[in-house]
Short mmCIF file of C-alpha atoms in Angstrom, two decimals:
data_model
loop_
_atom_site.label_atom_id
_atom_site.label_comp_id
_atom_site.label_asym_id
_atom_site.label_seq_id
_atom_site.Cartn_x
_atom_site.Cartn_y
_atom_site.Cartn_z
CA MET A 1 -14.27 53.70 -0.05
CA GLN A 2 -15.85 55.38 2.92
CA MET A 3 -14.82 54.39 6.40
CA SER A 4 -18.38 53.35 7.35
CA HIS A 5 -17.28 49.81 8.18
CA ALA A 6 -14.94 51.22 10.76
CA ILE A 7 -17.76 51.17 13.26
CA PHE A 8 -17.63 47.33 13.21
CA GLU A 9 -13.90 47.28 13.53
CA ARG A 10 -13.83 49.61 16.48
CA ASN A 11 -16.70 48.18 18.51
CA SER A 12 -16.61 44.48 19.37
CA ILE A 13 -20.26 44.24 20.43
CA ILE A 14 -21.48 45.71 17.17
CA LEU A 15 -19.14 43.36 15.30
CA LEU A 16 -20.57 40.39 17.24
CA ILE A 17 -24.15 41.39 16.47
CA GLY A 18 -23.23 41.88 12.82
CA VAL A 19 -21.68 38.40 12.66
CA LEU A 20 -24.73 36.84 14.30
CA ILE A 21 -27.09 38.50 11.84
CA THR A 22 -25.00 37.41 8.86
CA VAL A 23 -24.72 33.79 10.02
CA ALA A 24 -28.42 33.71 10.90
CA ILE A 25 -29.36 34.79 7.40
CA GLY A 26 -27.13 32.07 5.94
CA GLY A 27 -28.64 29.49 8.27
CA ILE A 28 -32.20 30.49 7.61
CA VAL A 29 -31.73 30.47 3.86
CA GLU A 30 -30.16 27.00 3.95
CA ILE A 31 -32.21 25.32 6.64
CA VAL A 32 -35.74 26.71 6.57
CA PRO A 33 -36.65 25.40 3.10
CA LEU A 34 -35.76 21.87 4.33
CA PHE A 35 -38.66 22.06 6.75
CA LEU A 36 -41.03 23.08 3.99
CA ILE A 37 -40.05 21.35 0.76
CA LYS A 38 -42.16 18.27 0.09
CA ASN A 39 -39.24 15.92 -0.62
CA THR A 40 -37.78 16.38 2.81
CA ILE A 41 -40.92 16.23 4.90
CA GLU A 42 -43.05 13.68 3.05
CA ARG A 43 -44.59 10.99 5.21
CA VAL A 44 -44.23 7.45 3.97
CA GLU A 45 -45.86 4.22 5.01
CA GLY A 46 -43.92 1.35 6.43
CA MET A 47 -41.42 3.16 8.64
CA ARG A 48 -41.35 1.77 12.13
CA PRO A 49 -38.94 2.24 15.02
CA TYR A 50 -36.04 -0.20 14.94
CA THR A 51 -36.51 -3.28 17.08
CA PRO A 52 -34.21 -3.57 20.09
CA LEU A 53 -32.05 -6.14 18.29
CA GLU A 54 -31.76 -3.95 15.18
CA LEU A 55 -30.98 -0.94 17.32
CA ALA A 56 -28.29 -2.88 19.15
CA GLY A 57 -26.91 -3.92 15.76
CA ARG A 58 -26.91 -0.30 14.74
CA GLN A 59 -24.81 0.50 17.80
CA ILE A 60 -22.27 -2.11 16.63
CA TYR A 61 -22.35 -0.48 13.19
CA LEU A 62 -21.52 2.85 14.81
CA ARG A 63 -18.94 1.41 17.18
CA GLU A 64 -17.01 -0.31 14.40
CA GLY A 65 -17.13 2.81 12.27
CA CYS A 66 -18.83 1.12 9.32
CA TYR A 67 -20.00 4.58 8.22
CA THR A 68 -16.45 5.65 7.43
CA CYS A 69 -16.45 3.36 4.39
CA HIS A 70 -20.13 2.68 3.73
CA SER A 71 -22.80 5.24 2.96
CA GLN A 72 -26.51 4.70 3.47
CA MET A 73 -27.73 7.15 0.89
CA ILE A 74 -28.64 6.22 -2.66
CA ARG A 75 -28.60 9.49 -4.52
CA SER A 76 -31.22 10.33 -7.13
CA LEU A 77 -28.94 9.66 -10.08
CA ARG A 78 -29.61 7.02 -12.70
CA SER A 79 -26.29 5.25 -12.22
CA GLU A 80 -26.98 4.85 -8.49
CA VAL A 81 -30.56 3.79 -9.01
CA ASP A 82 -29.44 1.19 -11.55
CA ARG A 83 -26.91 -0.24 -9.18
CA TYR A 84 -28.38 0.04 -5.70
CA GLY A 85 -32.10 0.30 -6.29
CA HIS A 86 -34.55 3.08 -5.58
CA TYR A 87 -33.00 6.31 -4.30
CA SER A 88 -33.22 6.88 -0.57
CA LEU A 89 -36.18 8.84 0.75
CA ALA A 90 -35.65 11.33 3.55
CA ALA A 91 -38.26 9.55 5.64
CA GLU A 92 -36.27 6.32 5.53
CA SER A 93 -33.78 7.79 7.97
CA MET A 94 -36.37 9.49 10.18
CA TYR A 95 -35.59 7.20 13.11
CA ASP A 96 -31.84 7.39 12.68
CA HIS A 97 -30.17 9.39 15.44
CA PRO A 98 -27.70 10.23 14.08
CA PHE A 99 -28.39 9.41 10.44
CA GLN A 100 -25.91 7.16 8.63
CA TRP A 101 -25.86 8.78 5.20
CA GLY A 102 -22.08 8.92 5.28
CA SER A 103 -19.93 11.06 3.05
CA LYS A 104 -17.58 8.60 1.42
CA ARG A 105 -17.81 5.21 -0.20
CA THR A 106 -14.85 2.92 0.05
CA GLY A 107 -17.26 0.02 0.13
CA PRO A 108 -20.66 -0.05 -1.52
CA ASP A 109 -23.73 1.81 -0.33
CA LEU A 110 -25.76 -0.14 2.22
CA ALA A 111 -29.05 1.75 2.18
CA ARG A 112 -30.81 -1.23 0.53
CA VAL A 113 -28.55 -4.09 1.47
CA GLY A 114 -31.36 -5.78 3.42
CA GLY A 115 -32.38 -9.04 1.78
CA LYS A 116 -29.70 -8.84 -0.86
CA TYR A 117 -27.59 -11.57 0.68
CA SER A 118 -28.37 -14.55 2.86
CA ASP A 119 -27.55 -14.51 6.57
CA GLU A 120 -24.94 -17.14 5.89
CA TRP A 121 -23.24 -14.84 3.42
CA HIS A 122 -23.03 -12.13 6.08
CA GLN A 123 -21.59 -14.64 8.55
CA VAL A 124 -18.90 -15.75 6.11
CA HIS A 125 -18.26 -12.21 4.92
CA MET A 126 -17.92 -10.72 8.41
CA LYS A 127 -15.49 -13.42 9.42
CA ASN A 128 -13.24 -12.65 6.49
CA PRO A 129 -14.57 -10.70 3.51
CA ARG A 130 -11.96 -12.35 1.25
CA ASN A 131 -13.81 -15.64 1.65
CA VAL A 132 -16.50 -14.40 -0.70
CA VAL A 133 -15.05 -11.28 -2.32
CA PRO A 134 -11.41 -12.04 -3.11
CA ASN A 135 -10.44 -8.44 -3.92
CA SER A 136 -12.19 -6.89 -0.92
CA ILE A 137 -10.14 -4.57 1.30
CA MET A 138 -12.65 -4.63 4.16
CA PRO A 139 -11.21 -5.81 7.48
CA GLY A 140 -12.52 -9.03 8.99
CA TYR A 141 -14.79 -8.81 12.02
CA ALA A 142 -14.49 -12.41 13.19
CA PHE A 143 -14.73 -11.40 16.86
CA LEU A 144 -18.35 -10.28 16.43
CA SER A 145 -19.50 -13.90 16.41
CA GLU A 146 -17.65 -14.55 19.65
CA GLU A 147 -18.77 -11.51 21.60
CA VAL A 148 -22.02 -12.03 23.45
CA LEU A 149 -24.16 -8.93 22.94
CA GLU A 150 -24.21 -6.61 25.94
CA THR A 151 -27.85 -6.00 26.73
CA GLU A 152 -27.87 -4.18 30.10
CA GLU A 153 -28.32 -0.83 28.43
CA ILE A 154 -30.87 -1.73 25.80
CA LYS A 155 -33.75 -0.23 27.76
CA ASP A 156 -31.88 3.04 28.27
CA LEU A 157 -30.93 3.05 24.62
CA ILE A 158 -34.57 2.79 23.61
CA LYS A 159 -35.46 5.50 26.11
CA ALA A 160 -32.78 7.76 24.70
CA HIS A 161 -34.15 7.28 21.21
CA ARG A 162 -37.63 8.00 22.49
CA MET A 163 -36.37 11.32 23.83
CA THR A 164 -35.22 12.24 20.33
CA GLY A 165 -38.74 11.66 19.02
CA VAL A 166 -38.76 8.02 17.94
CA PRO A 167 -42.26 6.76 18.82
CA TYR A 168 -41.38 3.93 21.17
CA ASP A 169 -44.27 3.37 23.55
CA ASP A 170 -44.03 2.33 27.21
CA GLU A 171 -44.54 -1.31 26.36
CA MET A 172 -41.66 -1.24 23.89
CA VAL A 173 -39.40 0.28 26.53
CA GLU A 174 -40.47 -2.17 29.23
CA ASN A 175 -40.05 -5.24 27.04
CA ALA A 176 -36.89 -4.14 25.26
CA LEU A 177 -34.77 -6.99 26.53
CA ALA A 178 -37.44 -9.65 25.97
CA ASP A 179 -38.02 -8.38 22.43
CA LEU A 180 -34.31 -8.35 21.73
CA LYS A 181 -33.94 -11.97 22.78
CA ALA A 182 -37.11 -13.09 21.01
CA GLN A 183 -36.03 -11.74 17.64
CA ALA A 184 -32.80 -13.73 17.64
CA ASN A 185 -34.48 -16.99 18.56
CA PRO A 186 -37.01 -18.53 16.14
CA ASP A 187 -38.03 -21.04 18.81
CA SER A 188 -39.11 -18.32 21.19
CA ASP A 189 -42.58 -16.92 21.68
CA TYR A 190 -42.19 -13.84 19.52
CA ASP A 191 -45.85 -12.90 19.00
CA ASP A 192 -45.54 -9.94 21.36
CA LEU A 193 -42.57 -8.65 19.37
CA LEU A 194 -44.57 -8.81 16.15
CA ASN A 195 -47.54 -7.14 17.81
CA ARG A 196 -45.37 -4.27 18.90
CA TYR A 197 -43.22 -3.79 15.81
CA GLY A 198 -45.29 -5.25 12.99
CA GLU A 199 -45.61 -8.51 11.11
CA LYS A 200 -42.69 -7.78 8.82
CA VAL A 201 -40.07 -8.08 11.54
CA SER A 202 -37.74 -10.98 10.75
CA VAL A 203 -37.22 -13.48 13.53
CA ARG A 204 -34.24 -15.71 12.87
CA ASP A 205 -31.04 -17.01 14.29
CA PHE A 206 -29.19 -14.41 12.26
CA ALA A 207 -25.67 -15.51 13.12
CA GLY A 208 -26.55 -19.21 12.88
CA ASP A 209 -24.97 -19.87 16.27
CA GLY A 210 -27.86 -21.20 18.30
CA PRO A 211 -29.67 -19.55 21.20
CA LYS A 212 -26.93 -17.20 22.41
CA VAL A 213 -27.26 -13.64 21.13
CA THR A 214 -23.96 -12.37 19.79
CA GLU A 215 -22.97 -9.01 18.37
CA LEU A 216 -23.07 -10.66 14.96
CA ASP A 217 -26.75 -11.58 15.47
CA ALA A 218 -27.55 -7.94 16.13
CA LEU A 219 -25.49 -6.55 13.27
CA ILE A 220 -26.94 -8.97 10.70
CA ALA A 221 -30.47 -8.27 11.96
CA TYR A 222 -29.79 -4.56 11.40
CA LEU A 223 -28.25 -5.01 7.95
CA GLN A 224 -31.02 -7.33 6.78
CA MET A 225 -33.61 -4.70 7.70
CA LEU A 226 -31.92 -1.79 5.91
CA GLY A 227 -33.99 -0.35 3.10
CA THR A 228 -36.75 -2.95 3.37
CA LEU A 229 -39.30 -1.03 5.44
CA VAL A 230 -40.80 1.27 2.83
CA ASP A 231 -42.44 0.08 -0.38
CA THR A 232 -40.63 2.55 -2.62
CA ASP A 233 -42.79 1.82 -5.66
CA VAL A 234 -45.48 3.93 -4.06
CA TYR A 235 -43.37 7.03 -3.52
CA GLY A 236 -40.55 7.62 -5.94
CA ILE A 237 -39.67 6.78 -9.50
CA GLU A 238 -42.73 4.70 -10.29
CA ALA A 239 -45.05 7.34 -8.91
CA LYS A 240 -43.25 10.07 -10.86
CA LEU A 241 -43.58 8.13 -14.09
CA GLN A 242 -47.28 7.70 -13.57
CA GLN A 243 -47.92 11.39 -12.95
CA MET B 1 -15.82 58.87 9.37
CA SER B 2 -15.09 62.52 9.07
CA SER B 3 -12.05 63.73 7.20
CA GLU B 4 -10.40 65.07 10.34
CA HIS B 5 -9.32 61.46 11.10
CA LYS B 6 -7.69 61.18 7.75
CA ASP B 7 -4.11 60.23 8.19
CA VAL B 8 -2.07 59.09 5.22
CA ASP B 9 0.97 56.90 5.61
CA GLN B 10 3.90 58.56 3.93
CA HIS B 11 5.67 55.42 2.70
CA SER B 12 2.75 53.72 0.95
CA GLY B 13 0.47 56.67 0.40
CA THR B 14 -2.37 54.63 1.92
CA GLU B 15 -4.81 55.95 4.46
CA THR B 16 -4.44 54.59 7.99
CA THR B 17 -7.17 53.65 10.44
CA GLY B 18 -6.12 56.52 12.65
CA HIS B 19 -5.10 54.24 15.49
CA GLU B 20 -1.68 54.30 16.89
CA TRP B 21 -0.14 51.68 19.17
CA ASP B 22 3.26 52.60 20.42
CA GLY B 23 4.00 54.35 17.17
CA ILE B 24 2.68 51.56 14.99
CA LYS B 25 -0.16 52.50 12.68
CA GLU B 26 -2.53 50.22 10.79
CA LEU B 27 -3.00 50.77 7.08
CA ASN B 28 -6.59 50.84 6.00
CA THR B 29 -6.00 49.09 2.68
CA PRO B 30 -9.25 48.76 0.73
CA LEU B 31 -10.29 45.40 -0.68
CA PRO B 32 -8.93 44.80 -4.17
CA LYS B 33 -11.41 45.89 -6.79
CA TRP B 34 -11.49 42.48 -8.54
CA TRP B 35 -12.41 40.83 -5.23
CA LEU B 36 -15.12 43.31 -4.48
CA TYR B 37 -16.75 43.06 -7.89
CA THR B 38 -16.61 39.26 -7.82
CA PHE B 39 -18.42 39.44 -4.50
CA TYR B 40 -21.11 41.66 -5.99
CA VAL B 41 -21.51 39.24 -8.87
CA THR B 42 -22.10 36.34 -6.45
CA VAL B 43 -24.77 38.38 -4.69
CA VAL B 44 -26.54 39.00 -7.99
CA TRP B 45 -26.09 35.32 -8.90
CA ALA B 46 -27.71 34.28 -5.63
CA LEU B 47 -30.72 36.44 -6.38
CA GLY B 48 -31.05 34.81 -9.77
CA TYR B 49 -30.70 31.41 -8.17
CA PHE B 50 -33.55 32.22 -5.80
CA ILE B 51 -35.78 32.93 -8.75
CA VAL B 52 -34.74 30.04 -10.97
CA PHE B 53 -34.48 27.20 -8.44
CA PRO B 54 -36.87 26.05 -5.70
CA ALA B 55 -35.99 28.19 -2.72
CA ILE B 56 -38.45 30.56 -1.13
CA PRO B 57 -40.83 29.25 1.51
CA TYR B 58 -44.33 30.68 1.70
CA PHE B 59 -47.63 29.99 3.39
CA ASP B 60 -50.40 29.35 0.91
CA GLY B 61 -53.25 29.82 3.35
CA SER B 62 -53.53 26.25 4.54
CA LYS B 63 -50.01 24.86 4.59
CA TRP B 64 -46.39 25.80 4.19
CA ASP B 65 -44.83 25.23 0.84
CA ALA B 66 -41.89 26.53 -1.14
CA THR B 67 -41.56 28.12 -4.55
CA GLY B 68 -40.76 25.71 -7.34
CA GLY B 69 -38.60 28.23 -9.16
CA VAL B 70 -39.22 29.29 -12.75
CA ILE B 71 -37.68 26.11 -14.20
CA ASN B 72 -39.46 23.98 -11.61
CA TYR B 73 -36.36 21.87 -11.13
CA ASP B 74 -36.87 18.52 -9.43
CA GLN B 75 -34.03 16.02 -9.22
CA ARG B 76 -36.54 13.21 -8.71
CA ALA B 77 -38.17 14.10 -12.01
CA VAL B 78 -34.73 14.20 -13.62
CA VAL B 79 -33.84 10.72 -12.45
CA ALA B 80 -37.29 9.40 -13.31
CA GLU B 81 -36.84 10.78 -16.79
CA ALA B 82 -33.36 9.29 -17.12
CA VAL B 83 -34.63 5.90 -16.02
CA GLU B 84 -37.56 6.14 -18.40
CA GLU B 85 -35.32 7.21 -21.26
CA ASN B 86 -33.08 4.21 -20.71
CA GLU B 87 -36.05 1.90 -20.44
CA ALA B 88 -37.47 3.31 -23.66
CA ARG B 89 -34.15 2.73 -25.41
CA LEU B 90 -34.13 -0.91 -24.36
CA LYS B 91 -37.88 -1.37 -24.66
CA PRO B 92 -37.97 -3.37 -27.90
CA TYR B 93 -35.54 -5.88 -26.38
CA THR B 94 -37.04 -5.85 -22.89
CA GLU B 95 -40.50 -6.56 -24.26
CA ALA B 96 -39.24 -9.25 -26.59
CA ILE B 97 -37.32 -10.93 -23.80
CA VAL B 98 -40.25 -10.87 -21.41
CA LYS B 99 -42.58 -12.23 -24.11
CA ALA B 100 -40.32 -14.84 -25.67
CA SER B 101 -39.91 -18.31 -24.27
CA PHE B 102 -36.40 -19.30 -23.28
CA GLN B 103 -36.12 -21.57 -26.30
CA GLU B 104 -36.94 -18.60 -28.53
CA ILE B 105 -34.37 -16.39 -26.81
CA LEU B 106 -31.69 -19.03 -27.14
CA ALA B 107 -32.48 -19.46 -30.82
CA ASP B 108 -32.47 -15.72 -31.63
CA GLN B 109 -28.90 -14.47 -31.82
CA GLU B 110 -29.79 -10.81 -31.33
CA LEU B 111 -31.99 -11.39 -28.28
CA MET B 112 -29.38 -13.77 -26.96
CA ASP B 113 -26.64 -11.14 -27.22
CA VAL B 114 -28.75 -8.59 -25.37
CA ALA B 115 -29.81 -11.06 -22.70
CA TYR B 116 -26.27 -12.30 -22.17
CA ALA B 117 -24.80 -8.80 -21.95
CA GLY B 118 -27.57 -7.58 -19.62
CA GLY B 119 -27.37 -10.74 -17.54
CA SER B 120 -23.62 -10.37 -17.22
CA ILE B 121 -23.98 -6.83 -15.82
CA ALA B 122 -26.79 -7.77 -13.43
CA PHE B 123 -24.79 -10.79 -12.30
CA LYS B 124 -21.78 -8.68 -11.33
CA GLU B 125 -23.86 -6.39 -9.14
CA ASN B 126 -26.31 -8.85 -7.66
CA CYS B 127 -24.91 -12.38 -7.79
CA ALA B 128 -21.14 -12.05 -7.70
CA GLY B 129 -21.16 -11.27 -3.98
CA CYS B 130 -21.87 -14.92 -3.25
CA HIS B 131 -21.11 -16.80 -6.45
CA GLY B 132 -18.00 -14.81 -7.40
CA THR B 133 -17.40 -12.54 -10.38
CA GLY B 134 -16.56 -15.57 -12.52
CA ALA B 135 -19.49 -17.56 -11.06
CA GLN B 136 -16.83 -19.87 -9.67
CA GLY B 137 -18.49 -20.00 -6.26
CA PHE B 138 -16.95 -20.26 -2.80
CA VAL B 139 -17.26 -22.61 0.12
CA ALA B 140 -21.04 -22.75 0.82
CA PHE B 141 -21.88 -20.90 -2.41
CA PRO B 142 -22.11 -23.10 -5.51
CA ASN B 143 -20.04 -22.82 -8.65
CA LEU B 144 -22.38 -22.05 -11.55
CA ASN B 145 -19.97 -22.98 -14.32
CA ASP B 146 -20.16 -26.74 -13.83
CA ASP B 147 -23.02 -29.07 -14.64
CA ASP B 148 -23.70 -30.08 -11.05
CA TRP B 149 -26.99 -28.47 -10.03
CA LEU B 150 -28.68 -28.65 -6.64
CA TRP B 151 -32.14 -27.61 -7.81
CA GLY B 152 -31.90 -28.38 -11.50
CA GLY B 153 -29.96 -26.82 -14.35
CA THR B 154 -32.50 -26.35 -17.10
CA ILE B 155 -33.06 -22.71 -17.92
CA GLU B 156 -36.56 -22.88 -16.42
CA ASP B 157 -35.15 -24.34 -13.20
CA ILE B 158 -32.57 -21.57 -13.02
CA HIS B 159 -35.24 -18.96 -13.67
CA GLN B 160 -37.39 -20.39 -10.90
CA THR B 161 -34.47 -20.37 -8.46
CA ILE B 162 -33.53 -16.76 -9.20
CA THR B 163 -37.12 -15.55 -9.02
CA HIS B 164 -38.15 -17.20 -5.77
CA GLY B 165 -34.85 -18.03 -4.12
CA ILE B 166 -33.99 -20.97 -1.94
CA ARG B 167 -35.38 -21.25 1.59
CA TRP B 168 -36.26 -17.54 1.35
CA GLU B 169 -39.09 -17.50 3.80
CA GLN B 170 -40.67 -14.22 2.71
CA ASP B 171 -41.44 -15.87 -0.66
CA TYR B 172 -44.18 -18.48 -0.56
CA ASP B 173 -42.99 -20.10 -3.78
CA THR B 174 -39.40 -20.39 -2.69
CA ARG B 175 -37.59 -23.68 -3.14
CA TYR B 176 -37.71 -25.41 0.17
CA SER B 177 -36.36 -28.45 1.89
CA GLN B 178 -34.85 -28.94 5.29
CA MET B 179 -32.01 -31.24 6.13
CA PRO B 180 -32.43 -32.42 9.72
CA SER B 181 -29.67 -31.71 12.23
CA PHE B 182 -28.99 -35.36 12.96
CA GLY B 183 -26.59 -34.63 15.78
CA SER B 184 -27.73 -31.44 17.47
CA ASP B 185 -31.39 -32.54 17.33
CA GLU B 186 -30.40 -35.97 18.68
CA ILE B 187 -31.84 -37.97 15.83
CA LEU B 188 -28.73 -40.11 15.56
CA GLU B 189 -26.06 -41.17 18.01
CA LYS B 190 -22.58 -39.76 17.46
CA GLU B 191 -21.30 -43.24 16.59
CA ASP B 192 -23.95 -43.59 13.88
CA ILE B 193 -23.01 -40.22 12.45
CA LYS B 194 -19.37 -41.27 12.33
CA ASP B 195 -20.38 -44.41 10.43
CA VAL B 196 -22.57 -42.51 7.97
CA THR B 197 -19.71 -40.10 7.44
CA GLN B 198 -17.55 -43.03 6.37
CA TYR B 199 -20.33 -44.30 4.09
CA VAL B 200 -20.74 -40.89 2.49
CA MET B 201 -16.98 -40.82 1.91
CA GLN B 202 -17.27 -44.24 0.29
CA LEU B 203 -20.06 -42.91 -1.97
CA GLY B 204 -17.83 -40.02 -2.95
CA GLY B 205 -14.92 -42.29 -3.74
CA LEU B 206 -12.84 -40.89 -0.87
CA ASP B 207 -10.55 -42.75 1.51
CA HIS B 208 -12.72 -44.39 4.12
CA SER B 209 -12.93 -47.25 6.58
CA ALA B 210 -14.82 -50.07 4.86
CA GLU B 211 -15.98 -51.53 8.14
CA ALA B 212 -17.53 -48.30 9.45
CA ALA B 213 -18.98 -47.56 6.01
CA ALA B 214 -20.76 -50.92 5.99
CA ARG B 215 -22.43 -50.04 9.28
CA GLY B 216 -23.17 -46.54 7.96
CA ALA B 217 -24.90 -47.94 4.88
CA THR B 218 -27.82 -49.14 6.99
CA VAL B 219 -28.20 -45.76 8.66
CA PHE B 220 -27.96 -44.04 5.28
CA GLU B 221 -30.69 -46.29 3.93
CA GLU B 222 -32.97 -45.41 6.84
CA GLN B 223 -32.22 -41.73 7.31
CA CYS B 224 -30.64 -40.22 4.24
CA SER B 225 -31.88 -42.08 1.19
CA VAL B 226 -35.27 -40.36 1.27
CA CYS B 227 -33.66 -37.21 -0.09
CA HIS B 228 -30.23 -38.23 -1.32
CA ALA B 229 -31.65 -41.39 -3.03
CA ALA B 230 -30.63 -44.96 -2.33
CA ASP B 231 -27.62 -44.65 -4.60
CA GLY B 232 -26.62 -41.30 -3.09
CA LYS B 233 -27.10 -39.46 -6.34
CA GLY B 234 -29.41 -36.91 -4.78
CA ASP B 235 -32.73 -35.44 -5.77
CA LYS B 236 -33.02 -32.13 -7.53
CA THR B 237 -36.66 -31.66 -6.58
CA GLN B 238 -35.50 -31.42 -2.95
CA GLY B 239 -32.18 -29.74 -3.58
CA ALA B 240 -30.44 -32.79 -2.18
CA PRO B 241 -26.94 -32.91 -3.63
CA ASN B 242 -25.38 -35.82 -5.43
CA LEU B 243 -22.97 -37.37 -2.94
CA THR B 244 -21.22 -39.60 -5.44
CA ASP B 245 -19.45 -36.96 -7.48
CA ALA B 246 -16.28 -35.05 -6.71
CA ILE B 247 -18.02 -31.75 -6.04
CA TRP B 248 -18.35 -30.77 -2.39
CA LEU B 249 -20.00 -27.49 -1.48
CA PHE B 250 -18.66 -27.36 2.07
CA GLY B 251 -15.61 -29.61 1.82
CA SER B 252 -14.90 -33.31 1.57
CA ASP B 253 -12.72 -33.91 4.61
CA ARG B 254 -14.05 -36.16 7.35
CA GLU B 255 -14.59 -33.36 9.91
CA THR B 256 -16.60 -31.24 7.48
CA ILE B 257 -18.83 -34.10 6.38
CA TYR B 258 -19.38 -35.06 10.02
CA GLU B 259 -20.25 -31.45 10.83
CA THR B 260 -22.65 -31.33 7.87
CA ILE B 261 -24.55 -34.36 9.14
CA TYR B 262 -24.38 -33.25 12.78
CA TYR B 263 -25.63 -29.66 12.32
CA ALA B 264 -27.14 -29.94 8.81
CA ARG B 265 -26.73 -27.45 5.97
CA ASN B 266 -29.68 -25.43 4.83
CA SER B 267 -28.27 -22.67 2.69
CA VAL B 268 -30.37 -19.71 1.71
CA MET B 269 -30.54 -17.77 -1.51
CA PRO B 270 -32.60 -14.57 -1.68
CA ALA B 271 -35.60 -14.30 -3.98
CA TRP B 272 -34.99 -11.61 -6.58
CA LYS B 273 -38.48 -10.89 -7.83
CA GLU B 274 -38.93 -7.95 -5.45
CA ARG B 275 -35.59 -6.43 -6.32
CA LEU B 276 -35.24 -7.07 -10.06
CA ASP B 277 -37.76 -6.88 -12.88
CA GLU B 278 -38.80 -9.89 -14.93
CA ALA B 279 -36.66 -8.95 -17.93
CA THR B 280 -33.54 -8.72 -15.77
CA ILE B 281 -34.28 -12.05 -14.10
CA LYS B 282 -34.74 -13.69 -17.50
CA LYS B 283 -31.47 -12.18 -18.69
CA LEU B 284 -29.78 -13.57 -15.60
CA ALA B 285 -31.27 -17.00 -16.24
CA VAL B 286 -29.94 -16.91 -19.79
CA TYR B 287 -26.53 -15.76 -18.59
CA VAL B 288 -26.21 -18.42 -15.88
CA TYR B 289 -27.52 -21.08 -18.23
CA SER B 290 -24.90 -20.07 -20.79
CA LEU B 291 -21.99 -20.21 -18.39
CA GLY B 292 -21.31 -23.76 -19.47
CA GLY B 293 -23.29 -25.96 -17.14
CA GLY B 294 -26.79 -25.43 -18.45
CA VAL B 295 -28.80 -28.58 -18.90
CA GLU B 296 -31.00 -29.23 -21.95
CA PRO B 297 -34.56 -30.20 -20.97
CA SER B 298 -34.20 -33.52 -22.77
CA ASP B 299 -31.01 -34.28 -20.82
CA ALA B 300 -32.73 -33.35 -17.59
CA ALA B 301 -35.48 -35.86 -18.31
CA ALA B 302 -32.95 -38.55 -19.14
CA ARG B 303 -31.09 -38.16 -15.85
#
């Protein structure tokens, strides 16, 4: 072979530029189509920003590392669709920063766990998963029901998500704490919350522990919302079959 | 590089880079041929891949799009096809199950086999989380193998419960009743609740204080008999459990019964009609009915 590559080996700046060009080509080829292919940019109806309580629950989900064992990504394979329901749409994680697709399943996928179990089941299961699934290897999270949810930072959290492009408006930011408390208390005046986030927001005492808002309230509120926002019949399998 | 740089190492016979660091020279060993040709093959493969699979973005005059590739591969279409294929395979049974009444399904061995097998699979994924893989239940989640039913054990009752759930507020047809929190809502004094607890234990044939139970009987008559019936045998139209049998969903010790009356129990079961199709729900009803505790309609009327 000729020694033409020697110019890269003898000149570090040229080598650096060569590396940058090579990596850029790889990046462009992999990333650019994602901004253009329909599947990854389709707009769907039903997505809304997470309510403050759900967002706080999501923080607990991150803090406890739930994503190390649970994915939130139903792949478009028949076996997954049969088990977990409609495959995940890209738009369903559009307000996730960072997304929670995960890369490994020790436990089941949670992308559509919302509404699959009762709140009471989640309470019992979080306390000790063996109480309802005898062969489960998931750790118990009994302390969640004892820890009062820290809410000082909820407004900043919403602001931070707004900076990443989640369409929280000023009112949502201002009333973050009030909305958070309203959602966990069915006796509260939660009309404003529903006006801001939509009629489909569930207002319940998720942890079944009365008026105090615990970390368990937030986590269950988050889990019960997962996968319920978009009416998938309109977008995926059903629509494909009708084409 | 020009040939004047050419410097061949005498030991290996390989060209060097021409550099020399304190007498040490670097061999300019070329890449092995097999490696190089494999690399060229991957480059050619990538070009083919670009043509065959969706890959190349373009602007079609009004919006950005991307080439579909010559085979127009779409994983969503693949899964839709796989789902459709499976549905088509089961179609004769699915249609028959949806169309047939439960009595017809139970009488037809072939339909029954399909419904039972399908119900068993759906149960493991969707129901076992709460009711257990053997439908044995857990504290707060009923055993489905016995013949003690909260909301009725005929196959139609079971079908109704699975379809619309229990106290599942998003479903307008859900089964609904609400036990009052006699203690926390201050309907009864603590002493009264203690007495009723003793009376409930008497109804259940448990060790109790006869004196307190006698006082509790009056309170029971006033407060509890509306749903649990005067004899404590419950009312399936309201999901009020029979208090006279040996089956206790939350426990039969004094503290648990007291807690039940004080805070009330209003368990929730999700409605499944949004998540599962009608054929699957019917299969589940058949499966649960067949677990051993299913009630014949005639028996239900007699009770």
